[in-house]
GROMACS .gro file of C-alpha atoms in nm:
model
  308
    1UNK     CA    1   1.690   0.380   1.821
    2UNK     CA    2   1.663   0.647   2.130
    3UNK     CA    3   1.340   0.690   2.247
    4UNK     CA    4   1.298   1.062   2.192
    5UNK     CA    5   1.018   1.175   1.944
    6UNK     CA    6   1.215   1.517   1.834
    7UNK     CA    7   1.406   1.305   1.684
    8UNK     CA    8   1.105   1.283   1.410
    9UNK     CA    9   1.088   1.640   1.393
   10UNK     CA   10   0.681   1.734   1.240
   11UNK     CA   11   0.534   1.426   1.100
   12UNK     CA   12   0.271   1.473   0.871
   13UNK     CA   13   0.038   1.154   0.837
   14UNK     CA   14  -0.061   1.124   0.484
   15UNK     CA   15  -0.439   0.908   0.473
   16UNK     CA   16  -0.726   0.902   0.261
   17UNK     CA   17  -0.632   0.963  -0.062
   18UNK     CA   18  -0.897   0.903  -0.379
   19UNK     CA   19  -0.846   0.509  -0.385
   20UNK     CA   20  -1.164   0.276  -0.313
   21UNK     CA   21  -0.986   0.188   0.005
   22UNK     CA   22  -0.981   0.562   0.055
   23UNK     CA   23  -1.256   0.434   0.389
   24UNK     CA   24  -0.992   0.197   0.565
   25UNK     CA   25  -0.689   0.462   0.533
   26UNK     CA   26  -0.877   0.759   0.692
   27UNK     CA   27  -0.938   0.453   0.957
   28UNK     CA   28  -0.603   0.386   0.994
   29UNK     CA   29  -0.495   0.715   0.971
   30UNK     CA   30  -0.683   0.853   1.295
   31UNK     CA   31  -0.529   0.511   1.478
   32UNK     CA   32  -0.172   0.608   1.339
   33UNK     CA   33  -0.197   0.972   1.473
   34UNK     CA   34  -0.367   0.903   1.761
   35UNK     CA   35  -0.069   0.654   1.845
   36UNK     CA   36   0.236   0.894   1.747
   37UNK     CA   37   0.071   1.184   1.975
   38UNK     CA   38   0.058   0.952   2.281
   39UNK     CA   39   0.441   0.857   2.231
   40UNK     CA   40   0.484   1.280   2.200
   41UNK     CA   41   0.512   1.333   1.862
   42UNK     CA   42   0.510   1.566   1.691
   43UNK     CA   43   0.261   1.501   1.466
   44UNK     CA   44  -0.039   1.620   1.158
   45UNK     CA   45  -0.287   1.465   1.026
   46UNK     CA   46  -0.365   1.540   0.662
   47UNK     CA   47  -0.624   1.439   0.466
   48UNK     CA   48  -0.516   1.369   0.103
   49UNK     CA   49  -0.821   1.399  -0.132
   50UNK     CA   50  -0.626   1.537  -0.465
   51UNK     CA   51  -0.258   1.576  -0.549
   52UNK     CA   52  -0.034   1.528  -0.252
   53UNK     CA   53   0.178   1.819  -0.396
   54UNK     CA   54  -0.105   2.005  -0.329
   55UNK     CA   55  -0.181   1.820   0.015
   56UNK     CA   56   0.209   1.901   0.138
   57UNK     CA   57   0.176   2.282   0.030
   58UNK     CA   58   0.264   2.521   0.326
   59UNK     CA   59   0.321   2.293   0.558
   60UNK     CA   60   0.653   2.270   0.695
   61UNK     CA   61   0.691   1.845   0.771
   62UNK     CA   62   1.081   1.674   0.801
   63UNK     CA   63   0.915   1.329   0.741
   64UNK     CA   64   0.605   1.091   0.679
   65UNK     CA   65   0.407   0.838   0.794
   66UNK     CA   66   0.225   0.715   0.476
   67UNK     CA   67  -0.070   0.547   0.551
   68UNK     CA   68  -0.274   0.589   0.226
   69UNK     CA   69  -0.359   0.233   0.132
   70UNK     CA   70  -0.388   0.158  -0.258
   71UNK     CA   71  -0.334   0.354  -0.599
   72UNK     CA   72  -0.201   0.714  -0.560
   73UNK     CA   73  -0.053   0.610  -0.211
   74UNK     CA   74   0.070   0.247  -0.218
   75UNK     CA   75   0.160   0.231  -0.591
   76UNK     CA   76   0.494   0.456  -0.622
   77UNK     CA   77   0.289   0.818  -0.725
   78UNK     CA   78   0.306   0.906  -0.379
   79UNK     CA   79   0.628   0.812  -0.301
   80UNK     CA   80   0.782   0.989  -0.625
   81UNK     CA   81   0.617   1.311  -0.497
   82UNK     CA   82   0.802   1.295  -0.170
   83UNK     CA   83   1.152   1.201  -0.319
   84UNK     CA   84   1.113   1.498  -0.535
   85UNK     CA   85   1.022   1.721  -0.236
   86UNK     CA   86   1.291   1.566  -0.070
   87UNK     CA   87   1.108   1.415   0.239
   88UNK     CA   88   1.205   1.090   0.386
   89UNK     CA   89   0.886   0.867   0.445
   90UNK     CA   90   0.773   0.504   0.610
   91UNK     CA   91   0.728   0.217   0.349
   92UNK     CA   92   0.865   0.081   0.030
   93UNK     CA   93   1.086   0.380  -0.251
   94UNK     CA   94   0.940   0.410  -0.564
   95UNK     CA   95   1.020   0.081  -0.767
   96UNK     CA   96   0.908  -0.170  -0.476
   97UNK     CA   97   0.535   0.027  -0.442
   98UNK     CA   98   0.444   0.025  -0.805
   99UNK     CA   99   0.591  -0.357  -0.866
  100UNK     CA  100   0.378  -0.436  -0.549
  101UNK     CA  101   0.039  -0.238  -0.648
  102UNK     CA  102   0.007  -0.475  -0.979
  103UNK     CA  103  -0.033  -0.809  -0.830
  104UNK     CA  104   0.067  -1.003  -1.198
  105UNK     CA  105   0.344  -0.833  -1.239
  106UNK     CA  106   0.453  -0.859  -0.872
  107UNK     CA  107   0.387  -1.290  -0.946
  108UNK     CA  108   0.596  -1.240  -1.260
  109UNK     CA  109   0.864  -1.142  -1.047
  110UNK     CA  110   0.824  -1.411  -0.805
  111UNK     CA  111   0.807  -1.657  -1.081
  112UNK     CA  112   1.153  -1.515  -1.221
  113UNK     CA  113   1.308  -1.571  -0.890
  114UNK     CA  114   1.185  -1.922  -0.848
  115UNK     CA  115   0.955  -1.844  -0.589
  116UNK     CA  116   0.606  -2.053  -0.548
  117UNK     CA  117   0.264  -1.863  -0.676
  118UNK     CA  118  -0.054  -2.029  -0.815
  119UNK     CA  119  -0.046  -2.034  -1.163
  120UNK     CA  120  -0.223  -1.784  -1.343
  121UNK     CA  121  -0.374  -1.669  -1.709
  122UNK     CA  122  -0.389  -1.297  -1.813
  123UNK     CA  123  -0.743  -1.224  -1.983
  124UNK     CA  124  -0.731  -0.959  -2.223
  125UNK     CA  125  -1.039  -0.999  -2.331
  126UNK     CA  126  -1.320  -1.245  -2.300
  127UNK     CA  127  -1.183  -1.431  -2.641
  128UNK     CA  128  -0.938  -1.518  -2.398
  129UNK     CA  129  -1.165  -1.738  -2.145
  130UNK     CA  130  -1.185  -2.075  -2.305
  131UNK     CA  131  -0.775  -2.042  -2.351
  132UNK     CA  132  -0.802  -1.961  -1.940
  133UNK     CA  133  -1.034  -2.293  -1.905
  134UNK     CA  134  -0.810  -2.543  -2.103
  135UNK     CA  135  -0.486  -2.372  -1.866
  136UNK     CA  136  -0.652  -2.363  -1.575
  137UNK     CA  137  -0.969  -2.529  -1.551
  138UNK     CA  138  -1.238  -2.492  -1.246
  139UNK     CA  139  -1.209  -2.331  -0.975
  140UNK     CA  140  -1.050  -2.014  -1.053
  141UNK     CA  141  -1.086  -1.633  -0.877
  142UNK     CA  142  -1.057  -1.351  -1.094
  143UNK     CA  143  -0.855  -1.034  -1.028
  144UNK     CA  144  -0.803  -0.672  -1.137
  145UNK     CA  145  -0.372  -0.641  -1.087
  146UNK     CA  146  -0.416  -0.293  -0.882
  147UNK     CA  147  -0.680  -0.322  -0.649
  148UNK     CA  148  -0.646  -0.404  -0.306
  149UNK     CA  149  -0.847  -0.512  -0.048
  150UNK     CA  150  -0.954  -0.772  -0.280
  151UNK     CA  151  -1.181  -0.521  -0.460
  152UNK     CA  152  -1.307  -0.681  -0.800
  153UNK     CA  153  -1.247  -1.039  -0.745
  154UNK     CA  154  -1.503  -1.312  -0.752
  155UNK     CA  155  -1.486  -1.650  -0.794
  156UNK     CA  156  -1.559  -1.857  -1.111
  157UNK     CA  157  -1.697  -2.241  -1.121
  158UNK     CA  158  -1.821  -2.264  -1.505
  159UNK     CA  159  -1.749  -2.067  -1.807
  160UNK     CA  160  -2.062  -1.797  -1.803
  161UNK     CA  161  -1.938  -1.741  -1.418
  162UNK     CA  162  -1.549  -1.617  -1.583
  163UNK     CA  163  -1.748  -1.427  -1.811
  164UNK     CA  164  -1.895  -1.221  -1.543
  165UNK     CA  165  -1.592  -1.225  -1.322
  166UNK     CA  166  -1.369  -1.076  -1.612
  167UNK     CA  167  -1.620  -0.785  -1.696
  168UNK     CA  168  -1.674  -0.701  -1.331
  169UNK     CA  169  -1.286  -0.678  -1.294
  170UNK     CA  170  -1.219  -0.567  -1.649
  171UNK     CA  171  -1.421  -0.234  -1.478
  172UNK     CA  172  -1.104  -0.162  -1.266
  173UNK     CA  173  -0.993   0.017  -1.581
  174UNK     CA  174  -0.616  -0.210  -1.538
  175UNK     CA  175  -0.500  -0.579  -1.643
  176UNK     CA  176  -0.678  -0.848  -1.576
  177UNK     CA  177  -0.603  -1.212  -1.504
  178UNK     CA  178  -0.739  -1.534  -1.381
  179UNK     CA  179  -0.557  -1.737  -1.081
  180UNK     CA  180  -0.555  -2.139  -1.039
  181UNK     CA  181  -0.791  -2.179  -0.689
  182UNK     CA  182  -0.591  -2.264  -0.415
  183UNK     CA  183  -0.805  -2.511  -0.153
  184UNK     CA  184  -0.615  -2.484   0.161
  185UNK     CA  185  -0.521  -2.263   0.470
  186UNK     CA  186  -0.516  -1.875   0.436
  187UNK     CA  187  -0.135  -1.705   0.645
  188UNK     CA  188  -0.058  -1.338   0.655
  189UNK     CA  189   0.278  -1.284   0.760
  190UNK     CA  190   0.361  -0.932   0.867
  191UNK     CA  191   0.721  -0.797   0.772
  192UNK     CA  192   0.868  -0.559   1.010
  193UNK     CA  193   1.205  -0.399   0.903
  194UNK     CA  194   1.315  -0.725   0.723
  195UNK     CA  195   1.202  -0.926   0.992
  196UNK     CA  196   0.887  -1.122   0.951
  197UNK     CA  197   0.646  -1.142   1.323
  198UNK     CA  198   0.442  -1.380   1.384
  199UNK     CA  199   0.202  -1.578   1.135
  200UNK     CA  200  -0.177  -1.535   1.126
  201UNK     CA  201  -0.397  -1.796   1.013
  202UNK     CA  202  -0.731  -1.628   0.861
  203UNK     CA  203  -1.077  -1.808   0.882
  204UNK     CA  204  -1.384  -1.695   0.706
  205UNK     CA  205  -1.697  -1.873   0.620
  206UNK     CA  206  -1.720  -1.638   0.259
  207UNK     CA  207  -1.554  -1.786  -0.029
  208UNK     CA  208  -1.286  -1.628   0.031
  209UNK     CA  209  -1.120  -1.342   0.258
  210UNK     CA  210  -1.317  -1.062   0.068
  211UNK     CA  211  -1.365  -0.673   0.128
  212UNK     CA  212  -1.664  -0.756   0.323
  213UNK     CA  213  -1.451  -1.007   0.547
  214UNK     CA  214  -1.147  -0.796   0.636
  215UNK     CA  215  -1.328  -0.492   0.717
  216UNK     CA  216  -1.696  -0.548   0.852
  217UNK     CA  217  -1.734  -0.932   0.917
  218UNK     CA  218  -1.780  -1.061   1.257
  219UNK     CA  219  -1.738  -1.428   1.127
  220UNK     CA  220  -1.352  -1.330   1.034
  221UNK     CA  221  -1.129  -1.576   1.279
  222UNK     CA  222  -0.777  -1.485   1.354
  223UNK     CA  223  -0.554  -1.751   1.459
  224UNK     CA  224  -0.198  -1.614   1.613
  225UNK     CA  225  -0.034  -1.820   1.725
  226UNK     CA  226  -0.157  -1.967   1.366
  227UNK     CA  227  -0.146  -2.343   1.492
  228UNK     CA  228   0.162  -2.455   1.252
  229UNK     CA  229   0.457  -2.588   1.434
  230UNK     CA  230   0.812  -2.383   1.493
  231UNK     CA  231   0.969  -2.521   1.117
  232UNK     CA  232   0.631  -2.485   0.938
  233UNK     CA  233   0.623  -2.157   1.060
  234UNK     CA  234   0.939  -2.030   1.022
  235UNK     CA  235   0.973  -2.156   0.700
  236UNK     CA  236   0.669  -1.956   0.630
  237UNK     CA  237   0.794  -1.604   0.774
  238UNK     CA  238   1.197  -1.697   0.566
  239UNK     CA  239   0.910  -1.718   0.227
  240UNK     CA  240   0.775  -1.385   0.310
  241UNK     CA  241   1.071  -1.212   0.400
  242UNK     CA  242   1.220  -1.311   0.010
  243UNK     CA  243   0.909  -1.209  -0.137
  244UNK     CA  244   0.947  -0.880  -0.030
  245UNK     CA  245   1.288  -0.889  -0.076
  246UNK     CA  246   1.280  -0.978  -0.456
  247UNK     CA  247   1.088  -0.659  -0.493
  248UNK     CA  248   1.269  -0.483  -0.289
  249UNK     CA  249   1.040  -0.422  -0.027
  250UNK     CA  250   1.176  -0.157   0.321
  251UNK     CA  251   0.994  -0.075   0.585
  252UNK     CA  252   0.728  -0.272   0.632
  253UNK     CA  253   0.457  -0.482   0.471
  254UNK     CA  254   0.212  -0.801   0.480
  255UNK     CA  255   0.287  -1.102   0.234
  256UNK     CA  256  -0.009  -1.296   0.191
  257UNK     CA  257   0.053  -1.705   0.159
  258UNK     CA  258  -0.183  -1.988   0.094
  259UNK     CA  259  -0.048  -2.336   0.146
  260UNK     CA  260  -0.243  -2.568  -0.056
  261UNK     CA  261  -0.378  -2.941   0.022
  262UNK     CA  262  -0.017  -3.053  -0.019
  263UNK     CA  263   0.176  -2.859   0.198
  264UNK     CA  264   0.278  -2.611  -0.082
  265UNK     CA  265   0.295  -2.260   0.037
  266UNK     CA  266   0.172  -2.063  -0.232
  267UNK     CA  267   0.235  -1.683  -0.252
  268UNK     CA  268  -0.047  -1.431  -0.311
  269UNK     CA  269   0.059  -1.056  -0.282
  270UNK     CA  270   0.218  -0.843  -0.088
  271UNK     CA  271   0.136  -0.493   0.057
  272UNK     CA  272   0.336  -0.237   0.131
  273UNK     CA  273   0.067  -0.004   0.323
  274UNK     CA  274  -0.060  -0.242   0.534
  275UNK     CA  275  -0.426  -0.135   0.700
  276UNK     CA  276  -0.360  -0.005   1.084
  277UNK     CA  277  -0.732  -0.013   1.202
  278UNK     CA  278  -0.841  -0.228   1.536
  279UNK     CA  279  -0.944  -0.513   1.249
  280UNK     CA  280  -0.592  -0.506   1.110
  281UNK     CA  281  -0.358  -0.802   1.062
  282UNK     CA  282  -0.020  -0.660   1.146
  283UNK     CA  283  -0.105  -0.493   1.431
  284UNK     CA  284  -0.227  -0.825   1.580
  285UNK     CA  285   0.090  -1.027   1.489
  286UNK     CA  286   0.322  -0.766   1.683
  287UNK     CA  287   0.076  -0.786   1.995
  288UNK     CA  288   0.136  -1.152   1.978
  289UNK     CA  289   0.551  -1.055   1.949
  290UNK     CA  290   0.459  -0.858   2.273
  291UNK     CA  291   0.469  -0.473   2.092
  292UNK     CA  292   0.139  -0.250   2.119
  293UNK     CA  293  -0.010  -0.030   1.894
  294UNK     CA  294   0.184   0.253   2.034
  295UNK     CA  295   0.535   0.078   1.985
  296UNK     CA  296   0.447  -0.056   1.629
  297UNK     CA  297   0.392   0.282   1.490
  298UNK     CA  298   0.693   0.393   1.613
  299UNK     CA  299   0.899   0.152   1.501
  300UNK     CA  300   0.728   0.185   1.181
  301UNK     CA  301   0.842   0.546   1.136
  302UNK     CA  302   1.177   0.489   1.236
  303UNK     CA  303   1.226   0.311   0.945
  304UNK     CA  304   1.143   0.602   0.749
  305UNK     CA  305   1.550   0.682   0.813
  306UNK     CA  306   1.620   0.404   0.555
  307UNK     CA  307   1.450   0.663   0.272
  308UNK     CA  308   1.660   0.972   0.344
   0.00000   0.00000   0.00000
C-alpha cells in the first residue's frame, strides 16, 4: 500500500473504554497516536468512557484504529456500533470479536475444528467441583470466559483452593470453567494480516503469566528469537494462523500457545486487540521481523480496508 497518510483520511483512535483493562488501552492508545502523527496522520485521540455512539458524536472520522482492549471494545459491541455508523475500522468484524472475548466458547470452536486445547470443565456452580476433580484432577487454573489480561484466574492444587478460585471468578458476572494445567513452555505468536511474525517465548517466575506479570513485572523474560528451531517454529506460527482463522479472525491479533512436556502445542486464546504499550508482545515480535513501532501501526490500520 502507498505510503501516503491522506489516504486514511481523520482517524479517530478509540481507547479506554469501561473494561478492567480500561489502564493498558489508554496506554496503548497514547503509543498508537503518538505513532500515526509521526507517520503524518491524520489523526484523534478519543477517550471512550460510555457508549461509543456517544464517543463518535460530532466528530467527522472516515476510519478507526480500535485500540480498546476487552469487553465493550474487543468483544463485537464496539465493532457493531461502527458497522452501523458505517465506518471501516482495524481488527476482527463482529462475529470473530465476540467468539474471541469468551475464551470457552472460542476452545469449543477449536475443539470442533480438531485443533489442540487443554481440556477443560465448565463450573456452573460449586456442586460442580468434585465432577471438575474426577475430569481433571490437580493442577488446574480457573477462568472467567471474558476477561482478559488474565483477570480472575488463579490456580487450584486441592479442592478448598477450586472453591475459592470459582467464587473469585464466578465475580466476573460471565461463565466459568476450569482448564487441565499445562507444565511446559509459554509462545505468543503475533498474527499480522494472516501472517503470523515471529514467536515469543514468555518467562516468569509467578505461577503463571498473570496481570501483575504482563504489565508491571520486571522479572517478565521475553525470548524472540524464542529458542525453538525453524520447523518447531513454523509449525507453531501455521497453528496460530488456523486458530484465528477458524474464528475468523482479520486484521490482526496474538494467539497464545503452550506446548506441554511432550511436545504438544496446546492452544490458549486468542486476542484480537492486542496491548500496544512499550511492555507489549506484538510490538516486540515485528521489531524482531525488522518493522518499528511506527511501521506496525500503520500497517495495522491499513488493514482496516478489509472492513469497508
Amino acid at each position: 500500500m502507498h505510503n501516503n497518510p491522506e489516504q486514511f483520511g481523520r482517524v479517530a483512535v478509540l481507547m479506554g473504554g469501561t473494561a478492567a483493562e480500561r489502564p493498558v488501552s489508554l496506554r496503548s492508545g497514547a503509543a498508537v497516536y503518538e505513532a500515526l502523527k509521526r507517520k503524518g496522520v491524520d489523526a484523534v485521540a478519543i477517550d471512550v468512557t460510555g457508549s461509543p455512539v456517544e464517543a463518535l458524536q460530532g466528530i467527522a472520522v472516515d476510519r478507526v484504529f480500535n485500540i480498546i482492549h476487552g469487553r465493550g471494545g474487543e468483544d463485537g459491541v464496539l465493532q457493531g456500533v461502527l458497522e452501523a455508523m458505517r465506518i471501516p475500522y482495524t481488527g476482527s468484524g463482529v462475529l470473530a470479536s465476540a467468539l474471541s472475548m469468551d475464551k470457552l466458547r472460542t476452545k469449543l470452536c477449536w475443539r470442533g475444528y480438531g485443533l489442540p486445547t487443554p481440556p477443560w470443565t465448565l463450573l456452573k456452580g460449586e456442586s460442580d467441583v468434585d465432577c471438575c476433580i474426577e475430569q481433571l484432577g490437580f493442577p488446574v487454573i480457573v477462568k472467567p470466559a471474558q476477561e482478559g489480561s488474565s483477570i480472575g484466574m488463579s490456580k487450584a492444587h486441592n479442592r478448598e483452593e477450586l472453591i475459592a478460585a470459582y467464587r473469585l471468578a464466578a465475580s466476573y458476572k460471565c461463565d466459568v470453567y476450569a482448564e487441565a494445567w499445562v507444565t511446559g513452555q509459554e509462545y505468543t505468536v503475533g498474527i499480522l494480516n494472516g501472517e503470523a511474525l515471529p514467536v515469543i517465548r514468555l518467562e516468569t517466575p509467578h505461577t503463571f503469566y498473570d496481570y501483575e506479570a504482563k504489565y508491571h513485572a520486571n522479572t517478565t523474560k521475553y525470548h524472540c528469537p524464542c529458542g525453538l528451531n525453524e520447523t518447531e517454529e513454523n509449525a507453531l506460527q501455521a497453528l496460530a494462523v488456523s486458530a484465528g482463522q477458524v474464528l475468523g479472525v482479520k486484521g490482526w491479533a496474538r494467539a497464545d500457545v503452550f506446548v506441554d512436556h511432550a511436545g504438544q502445542a496446546q492452544l490458549i486464546e486468542i486476542n484480537t486487540v492486542p496491548g500496544m504499550t512499550d511492555h507489549s508482545l506484538v510490538p516486540m515480535a515485528a521489531r524482531q521481523a525488522g518493522m518499528d513501532f511506527d511501521e506496525l501501526v500503520w500497517r495495522i490500520l491499513a488493514t482496516s480496508y478489509g472492513n469497508e
